[in-house]
PDB file of C-alpha atoms in Angstrom:
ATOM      1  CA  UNK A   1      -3.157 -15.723   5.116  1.00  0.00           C
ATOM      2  CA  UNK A   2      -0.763 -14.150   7.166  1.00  0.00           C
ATOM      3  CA  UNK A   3      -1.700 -10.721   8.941  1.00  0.00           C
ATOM      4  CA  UNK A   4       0.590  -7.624   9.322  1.00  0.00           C
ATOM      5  CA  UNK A   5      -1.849  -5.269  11.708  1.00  0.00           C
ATOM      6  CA  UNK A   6      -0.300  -1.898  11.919  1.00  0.00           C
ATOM      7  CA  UNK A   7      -2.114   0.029  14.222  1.00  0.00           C
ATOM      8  CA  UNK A   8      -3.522   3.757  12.734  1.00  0.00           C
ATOM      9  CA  UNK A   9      -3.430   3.946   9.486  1.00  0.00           C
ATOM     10  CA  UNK A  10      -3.173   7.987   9.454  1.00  0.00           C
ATOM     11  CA  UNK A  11      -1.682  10.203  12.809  1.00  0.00           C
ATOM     12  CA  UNK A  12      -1.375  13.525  13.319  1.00  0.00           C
ATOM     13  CA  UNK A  13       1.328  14.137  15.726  1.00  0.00           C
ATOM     14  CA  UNK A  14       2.339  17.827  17.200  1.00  0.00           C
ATOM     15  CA  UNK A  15       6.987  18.599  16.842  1.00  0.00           C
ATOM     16  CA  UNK A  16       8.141  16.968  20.132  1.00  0.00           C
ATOM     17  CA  UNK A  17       5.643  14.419  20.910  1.00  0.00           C
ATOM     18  CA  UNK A  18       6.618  10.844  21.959  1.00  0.00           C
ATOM     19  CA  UNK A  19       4.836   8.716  19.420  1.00  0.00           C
ATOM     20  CA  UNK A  20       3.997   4.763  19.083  1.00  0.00           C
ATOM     21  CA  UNK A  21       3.472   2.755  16.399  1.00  0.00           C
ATOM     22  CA  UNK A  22       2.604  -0.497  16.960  1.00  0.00           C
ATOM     23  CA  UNK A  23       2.803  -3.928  14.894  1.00  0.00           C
ATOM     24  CA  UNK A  24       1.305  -7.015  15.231  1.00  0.00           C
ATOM     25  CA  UNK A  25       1.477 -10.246  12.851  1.00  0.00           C
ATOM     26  CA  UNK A  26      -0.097 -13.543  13.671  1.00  0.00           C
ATOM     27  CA  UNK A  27       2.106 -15.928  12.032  1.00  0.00           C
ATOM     28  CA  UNK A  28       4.883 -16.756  14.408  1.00  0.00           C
ATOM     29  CA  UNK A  29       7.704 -14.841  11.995  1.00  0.00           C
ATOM     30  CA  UNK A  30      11.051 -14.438  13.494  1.00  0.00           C
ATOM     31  CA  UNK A  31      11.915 -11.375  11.532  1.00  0.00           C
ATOM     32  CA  UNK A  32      10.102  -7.843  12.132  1.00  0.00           C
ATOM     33  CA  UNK A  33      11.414  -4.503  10.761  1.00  0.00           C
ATOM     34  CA  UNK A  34      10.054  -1.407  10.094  1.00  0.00           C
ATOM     35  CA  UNK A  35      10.503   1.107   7.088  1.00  0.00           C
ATOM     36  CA  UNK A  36       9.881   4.355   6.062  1.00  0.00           C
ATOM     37  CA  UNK A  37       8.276   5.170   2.237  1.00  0.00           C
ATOM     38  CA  UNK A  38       9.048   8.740   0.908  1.00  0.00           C
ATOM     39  CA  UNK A  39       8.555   9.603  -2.450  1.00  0.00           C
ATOM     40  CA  UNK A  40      11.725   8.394  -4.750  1.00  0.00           C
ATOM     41  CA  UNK A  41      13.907   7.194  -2.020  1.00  0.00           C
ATOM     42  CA  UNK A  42      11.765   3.573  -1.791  1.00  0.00           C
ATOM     43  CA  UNK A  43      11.793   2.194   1.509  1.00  0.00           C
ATOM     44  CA  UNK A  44      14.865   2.937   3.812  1.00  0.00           C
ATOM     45  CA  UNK A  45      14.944   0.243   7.075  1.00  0.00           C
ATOM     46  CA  UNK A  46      14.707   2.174  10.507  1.00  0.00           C
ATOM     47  CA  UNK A  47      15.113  -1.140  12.472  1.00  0.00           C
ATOM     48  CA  UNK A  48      14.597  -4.904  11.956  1.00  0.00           C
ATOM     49  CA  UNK A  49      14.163  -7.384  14.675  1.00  0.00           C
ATOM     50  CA  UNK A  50      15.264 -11.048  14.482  1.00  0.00           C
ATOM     51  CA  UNK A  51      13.877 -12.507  17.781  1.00  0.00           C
ATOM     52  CA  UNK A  52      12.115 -11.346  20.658  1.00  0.00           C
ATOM     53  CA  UNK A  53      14.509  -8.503  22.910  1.00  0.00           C
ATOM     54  CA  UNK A  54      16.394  -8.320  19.876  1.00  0.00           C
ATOM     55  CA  UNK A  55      17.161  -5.213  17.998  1.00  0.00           C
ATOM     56  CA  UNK A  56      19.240  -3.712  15.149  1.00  0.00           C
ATOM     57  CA  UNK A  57      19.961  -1.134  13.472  1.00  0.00           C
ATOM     58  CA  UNK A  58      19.107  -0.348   9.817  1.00  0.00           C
ATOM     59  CA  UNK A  59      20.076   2.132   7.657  1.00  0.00           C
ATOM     60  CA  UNK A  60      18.266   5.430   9.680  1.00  0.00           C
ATOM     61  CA  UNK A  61      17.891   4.837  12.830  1.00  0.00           C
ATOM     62  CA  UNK A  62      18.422   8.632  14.219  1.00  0.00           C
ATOM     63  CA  UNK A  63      15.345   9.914  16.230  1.00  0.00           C
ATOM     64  CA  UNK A  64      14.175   6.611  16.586  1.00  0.00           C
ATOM     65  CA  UNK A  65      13.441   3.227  18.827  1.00  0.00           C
ATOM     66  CA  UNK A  66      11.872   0.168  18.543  1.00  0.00           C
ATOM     67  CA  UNK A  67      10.546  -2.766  21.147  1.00  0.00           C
ATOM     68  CA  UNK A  68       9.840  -5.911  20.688  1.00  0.00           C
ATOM     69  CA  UNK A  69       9.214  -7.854  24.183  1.00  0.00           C
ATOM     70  CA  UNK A  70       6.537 -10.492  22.389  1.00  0.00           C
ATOM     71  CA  UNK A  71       7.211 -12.180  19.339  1.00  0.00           C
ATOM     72  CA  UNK A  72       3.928 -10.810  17.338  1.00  0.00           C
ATOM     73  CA  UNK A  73       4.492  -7.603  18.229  1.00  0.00           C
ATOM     74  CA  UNK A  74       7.115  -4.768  16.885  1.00  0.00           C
ATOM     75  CA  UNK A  75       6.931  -1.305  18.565  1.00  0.00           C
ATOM     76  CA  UNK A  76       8.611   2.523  16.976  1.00  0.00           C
ATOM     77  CA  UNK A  77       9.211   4.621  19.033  1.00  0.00           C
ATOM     78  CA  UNK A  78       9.441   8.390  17.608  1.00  0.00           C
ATOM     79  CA  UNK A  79      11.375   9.759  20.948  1.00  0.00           C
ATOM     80  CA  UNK A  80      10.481  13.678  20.442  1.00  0.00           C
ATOM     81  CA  UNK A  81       8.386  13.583  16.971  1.00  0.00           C
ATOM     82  CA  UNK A  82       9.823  16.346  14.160  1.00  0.00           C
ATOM     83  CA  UNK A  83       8.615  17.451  11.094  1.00  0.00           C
ATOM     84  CA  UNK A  84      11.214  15.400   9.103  1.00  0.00           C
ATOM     85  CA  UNK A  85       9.612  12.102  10.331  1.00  0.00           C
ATOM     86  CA  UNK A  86       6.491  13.055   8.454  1.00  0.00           C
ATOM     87  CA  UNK A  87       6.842   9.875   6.372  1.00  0.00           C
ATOM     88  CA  UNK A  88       4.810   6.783   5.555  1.00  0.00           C
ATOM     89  CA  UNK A  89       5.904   4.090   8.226  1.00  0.00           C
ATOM     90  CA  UNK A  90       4.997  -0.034   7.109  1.00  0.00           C
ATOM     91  CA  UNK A  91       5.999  -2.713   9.330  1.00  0.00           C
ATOM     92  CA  UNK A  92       7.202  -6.050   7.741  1.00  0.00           C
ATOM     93  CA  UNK A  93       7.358  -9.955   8.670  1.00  0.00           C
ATOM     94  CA  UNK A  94       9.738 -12.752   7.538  1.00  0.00           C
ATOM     95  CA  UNK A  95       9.586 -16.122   8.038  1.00  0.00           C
ATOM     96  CA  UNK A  96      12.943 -17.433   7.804  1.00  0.00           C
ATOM     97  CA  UNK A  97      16.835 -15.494   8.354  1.00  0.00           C
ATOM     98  CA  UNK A  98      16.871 -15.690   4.891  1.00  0.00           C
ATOM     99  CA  UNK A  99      14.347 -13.075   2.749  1.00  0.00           C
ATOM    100  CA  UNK A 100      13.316 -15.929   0.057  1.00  0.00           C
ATOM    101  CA  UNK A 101      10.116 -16.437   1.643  1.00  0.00           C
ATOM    102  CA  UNK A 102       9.351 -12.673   1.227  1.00  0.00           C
ATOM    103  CA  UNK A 103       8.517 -10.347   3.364  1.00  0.00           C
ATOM    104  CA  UNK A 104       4.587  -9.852   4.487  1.00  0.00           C
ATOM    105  CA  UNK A 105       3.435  -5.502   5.018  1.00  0.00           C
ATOM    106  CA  UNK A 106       1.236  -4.205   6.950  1.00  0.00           C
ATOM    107  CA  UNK A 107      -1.153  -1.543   5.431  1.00  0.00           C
ATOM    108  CA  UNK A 108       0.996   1.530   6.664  1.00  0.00           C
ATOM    109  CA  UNK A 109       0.794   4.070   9.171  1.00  0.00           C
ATOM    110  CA  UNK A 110       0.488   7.983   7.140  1.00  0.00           C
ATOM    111  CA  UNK A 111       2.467  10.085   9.916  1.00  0.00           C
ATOM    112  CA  UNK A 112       1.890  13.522   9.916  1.00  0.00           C
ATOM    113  CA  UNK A 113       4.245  15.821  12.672  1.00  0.00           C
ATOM    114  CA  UNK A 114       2.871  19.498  12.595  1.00  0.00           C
TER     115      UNK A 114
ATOM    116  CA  UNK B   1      26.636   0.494  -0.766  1.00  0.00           C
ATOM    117  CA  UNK B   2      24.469  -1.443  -2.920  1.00  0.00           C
ATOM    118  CA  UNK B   3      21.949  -0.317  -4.661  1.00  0.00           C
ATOM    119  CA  UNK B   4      18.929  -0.972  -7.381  1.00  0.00           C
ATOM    120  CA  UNK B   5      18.157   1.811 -10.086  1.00  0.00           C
ATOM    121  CA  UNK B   6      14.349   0.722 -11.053  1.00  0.00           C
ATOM    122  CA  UNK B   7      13.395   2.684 -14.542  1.00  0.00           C
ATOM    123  CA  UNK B   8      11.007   3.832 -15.261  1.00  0.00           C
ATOM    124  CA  UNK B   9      10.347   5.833 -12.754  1.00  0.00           C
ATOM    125  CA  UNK B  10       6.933   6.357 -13.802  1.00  0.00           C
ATOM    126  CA  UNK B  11       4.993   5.090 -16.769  1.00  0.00           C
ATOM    127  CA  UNK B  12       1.636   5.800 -17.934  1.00  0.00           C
ATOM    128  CA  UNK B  13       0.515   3.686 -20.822  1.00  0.00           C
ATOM    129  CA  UNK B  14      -3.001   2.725 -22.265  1.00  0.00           C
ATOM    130  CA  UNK B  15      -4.621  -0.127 -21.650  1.00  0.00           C
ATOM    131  CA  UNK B  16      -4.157  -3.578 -23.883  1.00  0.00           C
ATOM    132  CA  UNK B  17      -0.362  -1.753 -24.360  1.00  0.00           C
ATOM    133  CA  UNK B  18       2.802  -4.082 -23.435  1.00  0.00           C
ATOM    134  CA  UNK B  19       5.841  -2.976 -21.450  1.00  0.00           C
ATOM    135  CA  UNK B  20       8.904  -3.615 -19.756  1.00  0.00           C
ATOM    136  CA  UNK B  21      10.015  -2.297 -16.279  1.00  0.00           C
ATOM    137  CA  UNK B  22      14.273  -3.084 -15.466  1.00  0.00           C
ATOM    138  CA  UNK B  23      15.674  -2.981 -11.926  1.00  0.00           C
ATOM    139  CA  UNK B  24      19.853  -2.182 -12.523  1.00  0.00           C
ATOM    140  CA  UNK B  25      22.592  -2.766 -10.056  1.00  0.00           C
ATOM    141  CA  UNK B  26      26.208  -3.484 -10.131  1.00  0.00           C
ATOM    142  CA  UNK B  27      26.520  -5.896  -7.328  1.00  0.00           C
ATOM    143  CA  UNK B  28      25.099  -9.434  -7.600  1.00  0.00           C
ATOM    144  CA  UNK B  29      22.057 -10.921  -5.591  1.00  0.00           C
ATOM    145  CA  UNK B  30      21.333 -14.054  -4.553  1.00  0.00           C
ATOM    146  CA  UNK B  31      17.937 -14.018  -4.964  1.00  0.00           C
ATOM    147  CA  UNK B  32      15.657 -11.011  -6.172  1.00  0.00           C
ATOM    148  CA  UNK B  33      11.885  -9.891  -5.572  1.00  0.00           C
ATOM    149  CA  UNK B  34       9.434  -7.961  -7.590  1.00  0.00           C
ATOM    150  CA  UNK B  35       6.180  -6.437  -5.183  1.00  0.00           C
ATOM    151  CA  UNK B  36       3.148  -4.612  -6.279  1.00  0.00           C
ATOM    152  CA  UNK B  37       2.084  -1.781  -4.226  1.00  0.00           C
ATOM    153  CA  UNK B  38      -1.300   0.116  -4.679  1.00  0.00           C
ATOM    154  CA  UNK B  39      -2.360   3.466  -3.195  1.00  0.00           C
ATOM    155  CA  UNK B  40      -2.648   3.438   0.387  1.00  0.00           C
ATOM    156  CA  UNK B  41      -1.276  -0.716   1.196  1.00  0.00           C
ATOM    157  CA  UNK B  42       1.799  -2.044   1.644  1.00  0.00           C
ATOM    158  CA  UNK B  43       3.519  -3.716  -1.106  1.00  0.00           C
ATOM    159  CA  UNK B  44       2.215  -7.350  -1.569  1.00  0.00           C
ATOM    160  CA  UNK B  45       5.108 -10.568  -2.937  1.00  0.00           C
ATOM    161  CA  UNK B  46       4.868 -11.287  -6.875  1.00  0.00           C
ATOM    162  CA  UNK B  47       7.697 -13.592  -7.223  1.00  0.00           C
ATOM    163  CA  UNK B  48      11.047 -14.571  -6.486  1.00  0.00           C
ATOM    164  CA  UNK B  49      13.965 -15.164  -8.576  1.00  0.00           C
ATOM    165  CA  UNK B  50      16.947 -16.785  -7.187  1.00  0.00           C
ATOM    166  CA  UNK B  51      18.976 -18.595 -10.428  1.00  0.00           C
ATOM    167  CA  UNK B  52      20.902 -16.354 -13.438  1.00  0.00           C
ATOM    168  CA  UNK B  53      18.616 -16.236 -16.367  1.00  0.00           C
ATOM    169  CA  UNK B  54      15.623 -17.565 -14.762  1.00  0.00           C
ATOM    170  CA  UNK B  55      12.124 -16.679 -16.298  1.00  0.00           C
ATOM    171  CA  UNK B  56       8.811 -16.983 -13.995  1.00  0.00           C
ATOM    172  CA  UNK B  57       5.131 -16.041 -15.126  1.00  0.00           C
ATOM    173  CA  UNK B  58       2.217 -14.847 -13.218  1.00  0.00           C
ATOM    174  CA  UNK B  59      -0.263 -14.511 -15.812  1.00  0.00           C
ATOM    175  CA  UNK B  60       0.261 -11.800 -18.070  1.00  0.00           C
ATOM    176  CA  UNK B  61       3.352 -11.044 -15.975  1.00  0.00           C
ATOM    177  CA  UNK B  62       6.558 -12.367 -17.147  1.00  0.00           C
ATOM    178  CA  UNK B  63       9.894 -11.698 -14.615  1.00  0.00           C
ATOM    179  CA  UNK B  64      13.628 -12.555 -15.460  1.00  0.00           C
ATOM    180  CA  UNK B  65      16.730 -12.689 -13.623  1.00  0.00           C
ATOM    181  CA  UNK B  66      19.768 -11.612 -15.643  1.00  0.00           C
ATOM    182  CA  UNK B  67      22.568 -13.786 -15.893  1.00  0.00           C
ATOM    183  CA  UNK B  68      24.751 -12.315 -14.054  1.00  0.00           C
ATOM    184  CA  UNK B  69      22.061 -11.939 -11.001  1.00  0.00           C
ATOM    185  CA  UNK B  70      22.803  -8.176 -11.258  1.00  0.00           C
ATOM    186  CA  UNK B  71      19.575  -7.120 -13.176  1.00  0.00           C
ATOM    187  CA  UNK B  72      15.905  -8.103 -13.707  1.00  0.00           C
ATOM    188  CA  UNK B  73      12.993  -6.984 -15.562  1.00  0.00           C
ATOM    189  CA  UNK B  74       9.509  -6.944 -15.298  1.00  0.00           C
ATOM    190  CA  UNK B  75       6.929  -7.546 -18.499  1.00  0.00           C
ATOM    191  CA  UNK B  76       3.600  -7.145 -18.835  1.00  0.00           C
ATOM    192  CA  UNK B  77       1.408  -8.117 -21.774  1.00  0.00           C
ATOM    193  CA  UNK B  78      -1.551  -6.517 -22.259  1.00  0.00           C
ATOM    194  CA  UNK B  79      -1.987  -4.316 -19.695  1.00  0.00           C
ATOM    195  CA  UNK B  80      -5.060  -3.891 -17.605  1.00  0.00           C
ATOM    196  CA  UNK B  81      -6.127  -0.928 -15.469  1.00  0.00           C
ATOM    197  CA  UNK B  82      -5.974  -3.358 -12.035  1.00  0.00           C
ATOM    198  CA  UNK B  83      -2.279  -3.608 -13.077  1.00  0.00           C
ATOM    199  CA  UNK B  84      -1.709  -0.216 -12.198  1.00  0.00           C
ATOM    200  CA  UNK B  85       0.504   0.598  -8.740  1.00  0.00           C
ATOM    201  CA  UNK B  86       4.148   1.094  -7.620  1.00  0.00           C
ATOM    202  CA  UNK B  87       6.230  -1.697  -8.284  1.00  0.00           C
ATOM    203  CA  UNK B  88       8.863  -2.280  -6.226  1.00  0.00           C
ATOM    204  CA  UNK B  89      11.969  -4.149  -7.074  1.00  0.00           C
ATOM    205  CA  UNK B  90      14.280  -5.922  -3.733  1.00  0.00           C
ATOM    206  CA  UNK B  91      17.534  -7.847  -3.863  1.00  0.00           C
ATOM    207  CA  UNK B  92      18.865 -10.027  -0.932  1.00  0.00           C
ATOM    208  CA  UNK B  93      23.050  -9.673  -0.815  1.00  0.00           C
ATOM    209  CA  UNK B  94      24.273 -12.497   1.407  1.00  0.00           C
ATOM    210  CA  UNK B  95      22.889 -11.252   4.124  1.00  0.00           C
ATOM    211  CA  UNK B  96      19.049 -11.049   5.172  1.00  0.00           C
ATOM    212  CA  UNK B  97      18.121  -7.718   4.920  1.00  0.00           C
ATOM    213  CA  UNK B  98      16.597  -6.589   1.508  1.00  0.00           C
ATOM    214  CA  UNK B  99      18.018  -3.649  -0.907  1.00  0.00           C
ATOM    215  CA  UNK B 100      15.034  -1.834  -2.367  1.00  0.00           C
ATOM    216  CA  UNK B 101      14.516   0.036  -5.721  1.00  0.00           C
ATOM    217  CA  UNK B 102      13.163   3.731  -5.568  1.00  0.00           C
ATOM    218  CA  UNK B 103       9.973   1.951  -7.757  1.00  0.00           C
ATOM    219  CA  UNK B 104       8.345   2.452 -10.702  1.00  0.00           C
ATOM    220  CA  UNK B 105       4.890   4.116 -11.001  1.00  0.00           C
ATOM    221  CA  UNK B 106       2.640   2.627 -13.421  1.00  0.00           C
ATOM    222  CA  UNK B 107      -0.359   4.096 -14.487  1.00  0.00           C
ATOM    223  CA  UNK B 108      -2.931   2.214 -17.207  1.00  0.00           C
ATOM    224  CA  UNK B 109      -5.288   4.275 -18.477  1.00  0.00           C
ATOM    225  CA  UNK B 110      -8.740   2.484 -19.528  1.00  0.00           C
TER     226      UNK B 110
END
C-alpha cells in the first residue's frame, strides 16, 4: 500500500515561530501538495508540487512555503506561525499529472499557534 | 471559480436507514471522486467516475455521475455505524488539481 507519513500528528506552536511540517511517501509519486481542513470550507490547496525543485502555488499560499529537494519528501514552511494558521494541515500524493488515479493522505498534522 | 456544493452538510440517521448524499456544481468535470474521511485520518479513495451517467458500486455503496458530468450522488443502503465519517466529494476540471466539496458529515447511530 502506498504510505503518506506526515510527521506530528498534533503541534503546538507559539505566534511567530518558524514551523516545519514534513511529508514523506514511499511510492515514487510525481505529484505532492499540501492542504489545509477547516471546518465547512473542505480542503483549500496551500501548494502542490509536480517534480522535485518544483513548486506552485495553490489557492492560499500567503504566510506560507514549501520544499521539495527529494522526490519522497514535501516540506511547509509556516515562515512566522499566527493564530490564523491554526488549521488541520494533510499532505497528499498522485501518481500521474492527471488526478484519476486519486490522490493518497497522510494522517494529518492538528496545528495549534497560541 | 469552480466550485462543488456537497448537501447535506451533515446527516445523522439510524442504522439499517438508506440515504442519498449529492455533490452540485455548474461547471463540468472530467472525472469526479467520492473519499471517506474518519475522525482524526486523512480522507481515503472510494471511487472514480469519469463517463456522464455512469453508476459504480462498492458494496452497499452505490455512486453516479450525472449526465451532464456536473453532479453526482452518493447512496448508501442500509447503513452501518462503520459507515459513519466526512465524505468528501472532488472534481478534476481539465487541469490536475482537484476542486473539493465543503463535505458531508454522516453520523449512524447504532
Amino acid at each position: 500500500d502506498v504510505k503518506v507519513t506526515q510527521s506530528s500528528r498534533y503541534l503546538v506552536k507559539r505566534t511567530g515561530e518558524k514551523v516545519f511540517l514534513e511529508c514523506v511517501q514511499d511510492m515514487d509519486h510525481e505529484n505532492m501538495f499540501w492542504y489545509r481542513q477547516d471546518p465547512g470550507l473542505g480542503l483549500r490547496l496551500i501548494y502542490f508540487s509536480y517534480d522535485v525543485k518544483m513548486k506552485e502555488k495553490g489557492d492560499i499560499p500567503e504566510g506560507y512555503s514549501v520544499s521539495r529537494e527529494k522526490k519522497e519528501r514535501f516540506s511547509l514552511i509556516l515562515e512566522s506561525a499566527s493564530t490564523n494558521q491554526t488549521s488541520m494541515y494533510l499532505c497528499a500524493s498522485s501518481y500521474v499529472q492527471g488526478p484519476l488515479s486519486g490522490y493518497t493522505f497522510g494522517s494529518g498534522t492538528r496545528l495549534t499557534v497560541v | 471559480t469552480q466550485l462543488l456544493e456537497q448537501s447535506p452538510q451533515f446527516l445523522s440517521i439510524q442504522e439499517g436507514e438508506n440515504l442519498t448524499v449529492y455533490c452540485n456544481s455548474s461547471s463540468v468535470f472530467s472525472s469526479l471522486q467520492w473519499y471517506r474521511q474518519e475522525p482524526g485520518e486523512g480522507p481515503v479513495l472510494l471511487v472514480t467516475v469519469v463517463t456522464g451517467g455512469e453508476v459504480k458500486k462498492l458494496k452497499r455503496l452505490t455512486f453516479q455521475f450525472g449526465d451532464a458530468r456536473k453532479d453526482s450522488s452518493l447512496h448508501i443502503t442500509a447503513a452501518q455505524p462503520g459507515d459513519t465519517g466526512l465524505y468528501l466529494c472532488a472534481g478534476a476540471p481539465r487541469n490536475y488539481q482537484l476542486i473539493w466539496g465543503a463535505g458531508t458529515k454522516l453520523i449512524i447511530k447504532p
